[in-house]
Amino acid sequence: MSKTITVKSQEGKSYQFVDDGSPMQGGMKDVYFAPDRSYVVAFFRDKQDFNSKERLTNIVKNYRERIFNQAGGDYWKDLFCWPYDMVEYNGRTGIVVPTYQKHFFFQTGYNPSGNQISSIRGKEKEGKWFASAQFRSKSFKLHLDKSELGDWFKYFLVCIKISRAVRRMHSAGLAHSDLSYKNVLIDPSSGRAAIIDIDGLVVPGKFAPDVIGTPDFIAPEVMSTKHLGKTDPNRKLPSIATDRHALAVMIYMYLLYRHPLRGGKIHDTDPQKDEELGMGSKALFVEHPTDLSNRPKLNQVKPTHLPWADVNKIPYTICGPYLTDLFNKAFIDGLQNPSARPTADDWESALIKTVDLMQPCQNTMCDQKWFVFANTTKPVCPFCGTPYRGQLPVLNLYYKKPDGQFGLENQRLMVYNNQYLYPWHVNRSIFPNEKLTAEQVKPVGYFVFHGGKWQLINQTLTSLKDVSEDKEIPIGSAVELTEGKKILLSTEAGGRLIIVQLVAN
Amino acid sequence: MRRLPVYLLLDTSGSMRGERIEAVKNGLQVLVSKLRQDPFALESVHISIITFDREVKQLLPLTDLEHLQLPEIIPPESGPTNMGEALLMLCDQIDREIIRSTEEEKGDWRPLLFLMTDGKPSDLAKFREAVPRVKTKNFGAVVACAAGAEAVDSFLKELTDTVVHLDTADSSTLMSFFKWVSASIGTGNKSVGTAEEMVLPPPPAEVHLII
Ligand SMILES: Nc1ncnc2c1ncn2[C@@H]1O[C@H](COP(=O)(O)OP(=O)(O)O)[C@@H](O)[C@H]1O
Ligand SMILES: [Zn+2]
């Protein structure tokens, strides 16, 4: 028999949940739906001491307000599944959490024949499903249906969302402390992601963590000091710096479907000790450019993990120059040196810049569908090997320096048919993030390949100018992209100049 | 990718006939279907089933979840409970099936053993011979489950510190045991506590964990 129970929070707000005797369960909590399923009430099975309650109170109030009660606060509702109240019932402490959004539950799950064996339809899309090569391998019976997998572009969007959410937490002085694909739901079919399990949140110097993290994501310094007592000054516990490690690992895994530190190197013949060394003091990037000792041994890799396990076939450099640089910082310079790790902000900007380098693959059967332009004269999709045919416009971005001269930015925009131009391309003081106004998220123009010519169509730009021809381009008209053409996107402060480069094949 | 070998040693002696064995079969089905919904398990877990009554059989050699098909289990009318012999077979199979790490190749994770009985070993001499051998096999965890009033904990305690006692051996308590097994297998990708090594999740309400 299921019964509906009403509980009141400290401030007298009332919540309801349905108890049918078998709650959803995690490692720590029993979770019940509200009658209308708009929220859940999650009770800790263990008694929460004063300190834990204090922490939870802060999470549902102060910290929550720090993030949500600000201009643009609503933006974060989609990126965090943040508890918003605390209740007590029968001596147990519970938190009230919004229900995971609809797109975070599998609609199809396994491929049709896998669905005959087992089904995950209706289960939440825990990130692990999408971080492992096996679930996208057609030779694995229980691989995910194509409709669930999304394309490579969507994984960039997913990574941007995660980086942005982590950046926001960090800028509020909070560390997640247990970032992993278990605590992030992702929807690759739409490119969305949300951070869940926020109740473990750590505030440096105020609330200490009670977990060291989840295997695969534990930072090396935490792993190598976990045998020390909690009060030992050399003991390293989760913090903003370790979140940065976890974030880097997650991004690497979502883009390359393999773990950056799990290679062929043996540190100890005991698997547990090997794990502790390989993820701890002896951690080594599988793609370290000079130390090749941890390269995956392909004869020991399951066929269902190919081609992703083959770092020669799919090296991390296919993620483009900005991410390559950050992966080097995260897994070489910063692996054992937390202060050298890229910040969430670094990841967010690098991912956004990389999105501007993406090209659709011309092979309609390509699984990844997109690739990053590798700054060569012969662009090829690294996944299916299909070369790009035809003219490819590359726009090099320049900005006006205080002395009035235009300087080259470390940024480019690759053009493809029906691609939009946005305000953040036009003006370097605009960044595509949560601060954009409703007006700023609208495209200002678009690119088309029409009648054998590449053209930029002006939709709303008021001062677009063909500098080469010294001609204004009014709204509703087009400018052709030819080799060396100079186009000023805006005369306002921060307005960019583009110089066109045409790669022909 | 290392495999996580999971050995299930199940009592199929005469006393298990009827509701109990149906509960076990049902429990195995639930276990496998739960694990097939767990991406971590799908990547690493391999299961073997050894049954013991008067005969000892490895009904399922170590198999991954993708290919696994549950075998038919039919307990005999009556007869002894050859748990000792089952443990000896387990040791032999461990030697045969487990891939040990070498300097060249990563082997399996430490195997897990779950043993379930509603009685006690009939072949006590073999049982006593097997216990020290089992202990040399470097298991990640050994969990013994004594189900029902006739099950005797004391022998199991010679084998492991983790003995779970189910007061009754009806279908719902046996099911809670299998659910617990599935949760225990899944701990590999759960958050790890700062205090000490957490190996097993808390047992279900019906189970008494005897440490
Ligand atoms: N906000 C939510 N919306 C929908 N389902 C939820 C929500 N929170 C938890 N659940 C369900 O409850 C289960 C356990 O919750 P979880 O937060 O993982 O608990 P724990 O912290 O104990 O691991 C989850 O796997 C999920 O199925
Ligand atoms: Zn391709």
JSON list of N, CA, C and O in Angstrom, two decimals, chain B residues 181-200:
[
{"chain": "B", "resi": 181, "resn": "VAL", "atom": "N", "xyz": [23.79, -8.47, -2.96]},
{"chain": "B", "resi": 181, "resn": "VAL", "atom": "CA", "xyz": [24.94, -8.90, -3.75]},
{"chain": "B", "resi": 181, "resn": "VAL", "atom": "C", "xyz": [25.14, -7.93, -4.91]},
{"chain": "B", "resi": 181, "resn": "VAL", "atom": "O", "xyz": [26.25, -7.47, -5.17]},
{"chain": "B", "resi": 182, "resn": "SER", "atom": "N", "xyz": [24.04, -7.58, -5.57]},
{"chain": "B", "resi": 182, "resn": "SER", "atom": "CA", "xyz": [24.20, -6.71, -6.73]},
{"chain": "B", "resi": 182, "resn": "SER", "atom": "C", "xyz": [24.71, -5.33, -6.31]},
{"chain": "B", "resi": 182, "resn": "SER", "atom": "O", "xyz": [25.58, -4.76, -6.96]},
{"chain": "B", "resi": 183, "resn": "ALA", "atom": "N", "xyz": [24.23, -4.84, -5.17]},
{"chain": "B", "resi": 183, "resn": "ALA", "atom": "CA", "xyz": [24.73, -3.56, -4.67]},
{"chain": "B", "resi": 183, "resn": "ALA", "atom": "C", "xyz": [26.21, -3.66, -4.29]},
{"chain": "B", "resi": 183, "resn": "ALA", "atom": "O", "xyz": [27.00, -2.76, -4.55]},
{"chain": "B", "resi": 184, "resn": "SER", "atom": "N", "xyz": [26.60, -4.80, -3.71]},
{"chain": "B", "resi": 184, "resn": "SER", "atom": "CA", "xyz": [28.00, -4.96, -3.30]},
{"chain": "B", "resi": 184, "resn": "SER", "atom": "C", "xyz": [28.93, -5.00, -4.50]},
{"chain": "B", "resi": 184, "resn": "SER", "atom": "O", "xyz": [30.01, -4.43, -4.49]},
{"chain": "B", "resi": 185, "resn": "ILE", "atom": "N", "xyz": [28.48, -5.66, -5.56]},
{"chain": "B", "resi": 185, "resn": "ILE", "atom": "CA", "xyz": [29.31, -5.75, -6.75]},
{"chain": "B", "resi": 185, "resn": "ILE", "atom": "C", "xyz": [29.47, -4.36, -7.35]},
{"chain": "B", "resi": 185, "resn": "ILE", "atom": "O", "xyz": [30.52, -4.01, -7.87]},
{"chain": "B", "resi": 186, "resn": "GLY", "atom": "N", "xyz": [28.43, -3.55, -7.21]},
{"chain": "B", "resi": 186, "resn": "GLY", "atom": "CA", "xyz": [28.47, -2.21, -7.79]},
{"chain": "B", "resi": 186, "resn": "GLY", "atom": "C", "xyz": [29.30, -1.21, -7.01]},
{"chain": "B", "resi": 186, "resn": "GLY", "atom": "O", "xyz": [29.54, -0.12, -7.49]},
{"chain": "B", "resi": 187, "resn": "THR", "atom": "N", "xyz": [29.80, -1.55, -5.81]},
{"chain": "B", "resi": 187, "resn": "THR", "atom": "CA", "xyz": [30.49, -0.53, -5.02]},
{"chain": "B", "resi": 187, "resn": "THR", "atom": "C", "xyz": [31.75, -0.02, -5.69]},
{"chain": "B", "resi": 187, "resn": "THR", "atom": "O", "xyz": [32.22, 1.05, -5.35]},
{"chain": "B", "resi": 188, "resn": "GLY", "atom": "N", "xyz": [32.28, -0.77, -6.64]},
{"chain": "B", "resi": 188, "resn": "GLY", "atom": "CA", "xyz": [33.52, -0.36, -7.30]},
{"chain": "B", "resi": 188, "resn": "GLY", "atom": "C", "xyz": [33.49, 1.03, -7.90]},
{"chain": "B", "resi": 188, "resn": "GLY", "atom": "O", "xyz": [34.50, 1.69, -7.98]},
{"chain": "B", "resi": 189, "resn": "ASN", "atom": "N", "xyz": [32.32, 1.48, -8.31]},
{"chain": "B", "resi": 189, "resn": "ASN", "atom": "CA", "xyz": [32.30, 2.82, -8.91]},
{"chain": "B", "resi": 189, "resn": "ASN", "atom": "C", "xyz": [31.54, 3.82, -8.05]},
{"chain": "B", "resi": 189, "resn": "ASN", "atom": "O", "xyz": [31.15, 4.86, -8.51]},
{"chain": "B", "resi": 190, "resn": "LYS", "atom": "N", "xyz": [31.33, 3.47, -6.81]},
{"chain": "B", "resi": 190, "resn": "LYS", "atom": "CA", "xyz": [30.68, 4.42, -5.91]},
{"chain": "B", "resi": 190, "resn": "LYS", "atom": "C", "xyz": [31.73, 5.34, -5.29]},
{"chain": "B", "resi": 190, "resn": "LYS", "atom": "O", "xyz": [32.92, 5.03, -5.29]},
{"chain": "B", "resi": 191, "resn": "SER", "atom": "N", "xyz": [31.25, 6.41, -4.72]},
{"chain": "B", "resi": 191, "resn": "SER", "atom": "CA", "xyz": [32.16, 7.31, -4.02]},
{"chain": "B", "resi": 191, "resn": "SER", "atom": "C", "xyz": [32.86, 6.56, -2.90]},
{"chain": "B", "resi": 191, "resn": "SER", "atom": "O", "xyz": [32.25, 5.72, -2.24]},
{"chain": "B", "resi": 192, "resn": "VAL", "atom": "N", "xyz": [34.12, 6.89, -2.70]},
{"chain": "B", "resi": 192, "resn": "VAL", "atom": "CA", "xyz": [34.89, 6.21, -1.68]},
{"chain": "B", "resi": 192, "resn": "VAL", "atom": "C", "xyz": [35.01, 7.12, -0.46]},
{"chain": "B", "resi": 192, "resn": "VAL", "atom": "O", "xyz": [35.35, 8.29, -0.60]},
{"chain": "B", "resi": 193, "resn": "GLY", "atom": "N", "xyz": [34.70, 6.60, 0.73]},
{"chain": "B", "resi": 193, "resn": "GLY", "atom": "CA", "xyz": [34.71, 7.41, 1.94]},
{"chain": "B", "resi": 193, "resn": "GLY", "atom": "C", "xyz": [36.09, 7.90, 2.33]},
{"chain": "B", "resi": 193, "resn": "GLY", "atom": "O", "xyz": [37.10, 7.30, 1.96]},
{"chain": "B", "resi": 194, "resn": "THR", "atom": "N", "xyz": [36.14, 8.98, 3.11]},
{"chain": "B", "resi": 194, "resn": "THR", "atom": "CA", "xyz": [37.44, 9.49, 3.54]},
{"chain": "B", "resi": 194, "resn": "THR", "atom": "C", "xyz": [37.95, 8.73, 4.75]},
{"chain": "B", "resi": 194, "resn": "THR", "atom": "O", "xyz": [39.14, 8.71, 5.03]},
{"chain": "B", "resi": 195, "resn": "ALA", "atom": "N", "xyz": [37.04, 8.11, 5.50]},
{"chain": "B", "resi": 195, "resn": "ALA", "atom": "CA", "xyz": [37.43, 7.51, 6.77]},
{"chain": "B", "resi": 195, "resn": "ALA", "atom": "C", "xyz": [38.24, 6.24, 6.55]},
{"chain": "B", "resi": 195, "resn": "ALA", "atom": "O", "xyz": [39.43, 6.19, 6.81]},
{"chain": "B", "resi": 196, "resn": "GLU", "atom": "N", "xyz": [37.62, 5.20, 6.08]},
{"chain": "B", "resi": 196, "resn": "GLU", "atom": "CA", "xyz": [38.37, 3.97, 5.87]},
{"chain": "B", "resi": 196, "resn": "GLU", "atom": "C", "xyz": [37.83, 3.30, 4.61]},
{"chain": "B", "resi": 196, "resn": "GLU", "atom": "O", "xyz": [36.92, 3.79, 3.97]},
{"chain": "B", "resi": 197, "resn": "GLU", "atom": "N", "xyz": [38.41, 2.18, 4.28]},
{"chain": "B", "resi": 197, "resn": "GLU", "atom": "CA", "xyz": [37.98, 1.45, 3.10]},
{"chain": "B", "resi": 197, "resn": "GLU", "atom": "C", "xyz": [36.55, 0.95, 3.29]},
{"chain": "B", "resi": 197, "resn": "GLU", "atom": "O", "xyz": [36.25, 0.25, 4.25]},
{"chain": "B", "resi": 198, "resn": "MET", "atom": "N", "xyz": [35.66, 1.34, 2.42]},
{"chain": "B", "resi": 198, "resn": "MET", "atom": "CA", "xyz": [34.31, 0.80, 2.54]},
{"chain": "B", "resi": 198, "resn": "MET", "atom": "C", "xyz": [34.16, -0.30, 1.50]},
{"chain": "B", "resi": 198, "resn": "MET", "atom": "O", "xyz": [34.35, -0.08, 0.32]},
{"chain": "B", "resi": 199, "resn": "VAL", "atom": "N", "xyz": [33.88, -1.50, 1.95]},
{"chain": "B", "resi": 199, "resn": "VAL", "atom": "CA", "xyz": [33.82, -2.60, 1.00]},
{"chain": "B", "resi": 199, "resn": "VAL", "atom": "C", "xyz": [32.40, -2.94, 0.63]},
{"chain": "B", "resi": 199, "resn": "VAL", "atom": "O", "xyz": [32.06, -3.09, -0.53]},
{"chain": "B", "resi": 200, "resn": "LEU", "atom": "N", "xyz": [31.53, -3.05, 1.63]},
{"chain": "B", "resi": 200, "resn": "LEU", "atom": "CA", "xyz": [30.18, -3.52, 1.36]},
{"chain": "B", "resi": 200, "resn": "LEU", "atom": "C", "xyz": [29.17, -2.45, 1.73]},
{"chain": "B", "resi": 200, "resn": "LEU", "atom": "O", "xyz": [29.35, -1.71, 2.68]}
]
